[in-house]
């Protein structure tokens, strides 16, 4: 599960990391007041620096024009109007982009230098690892490619967690000096605490910044000005506070409906809807559809214990995708019974109707009962064809769609 930046900032701040205060708004008419509040609370006053940031579950906002520095209520309003009325397109969103409905208006900071700091799981060492770089702000993937030596890693002991001496070592290697060292260590420990406390799969601060020296802070201040947290879905049952941060508006609606019925569904770009049981068989089905010249419209694993209702919902989801020009059902009944699938096909046919070609391949548990159900419903589902095996099914559906 993902959360918005403003929620991630809140989690970080609770763990003791210094994060500039901000407010979330959903209307451009609130931007002027939010600007004034942000700069006033930061002790800056009118004319002070603030930042308006689109809250979407994707990065690359800066380059896309969806992170704007503003110095007046008017500029804040203008930035808000732009972000709320345009789709954000970045290297992380795909060409269709994302709608923006929430904005964070936060106190802005002057930046002397940007750093990268994150924790994720390193499968090779079977440890969580802190990753840090003095080349922050930019895409870390690019740094990893062009200058891998600029990325530092510190493995985290599963029981003891990130140790202060590890954080200090990292801070020195990153080039922090004077009072910055202690502040950077504090942020690192806060990130580590947040990661463990909330069962994260990724916790990232990019950029972590140092502000220029001032009279009150001669070494500058180390601050987190962007945060991204992903959480392990399997732990959400014990992370009620995190689960409550879920924003359905950020999810693909079809994938959301599927999730509610415990179906593993991922929308794809093709036109052949696939309904399969078992993740491995679903992958093989997509491969064979492609092998015969077709393009799958989705990945869908109904699982072993799906009910007739869940499978019917799966058909509803597939058939509600207008790109779908044909449907292929490939069931190898083990725990899943072929008659349950057949019942669901009949129910879906009654309810939504198969206007597109449907090719069904059933094998395994209760296959005779399943075939009998479909045979009996033939008149109601004129677009249905039976297939003898996986290859036959793929060829038939591709031919039906392309023919
Ligand atoms: P992202 O592009 O989606 O990762 O959004 P970020 O929050 O990381 O912002 C992108 C960039 O905008 C940062 O790397 C900074 O260079 C700049 N930026 C963001 N907030 C501030 C701020 O308060 N002050 C200044 N000077 N720059 C900022
Ligand atoms: Mn960022």
mmCIF file of C-alpha atoms and ligand atoms in Angstrom, residues 61 137 206-207 226, ligand 2:
data_model
loop_
_atom_site.group_PDB
_atom_site.id
_atom_site.type_symbol
_atom_site.label_atom_id
_atom_site.label_comp_id
_atom_site.label_asym_id
_atom_site.label_seq_id
_atom_site.Cartn_x
_atom_site.Cartn_y
_atom_site.Cartn_z
ATOM 1 C CA UNK A 61 6.517 15.878 -9.681
ATOM 2 C CA UNK A 137 17.156 15.277 -5.402
ATOM 3 C CA UNK A 206 14.457 12.480 -1.412
ATOM 4 C CA UNK A 207 15.671 15.052 -0.953
ATOM 5 C CA UNK A 226 9.920 14.954 0.590
HETATM 6 MN MN1 LIG B 2 11.417 13.756 -4.251
#
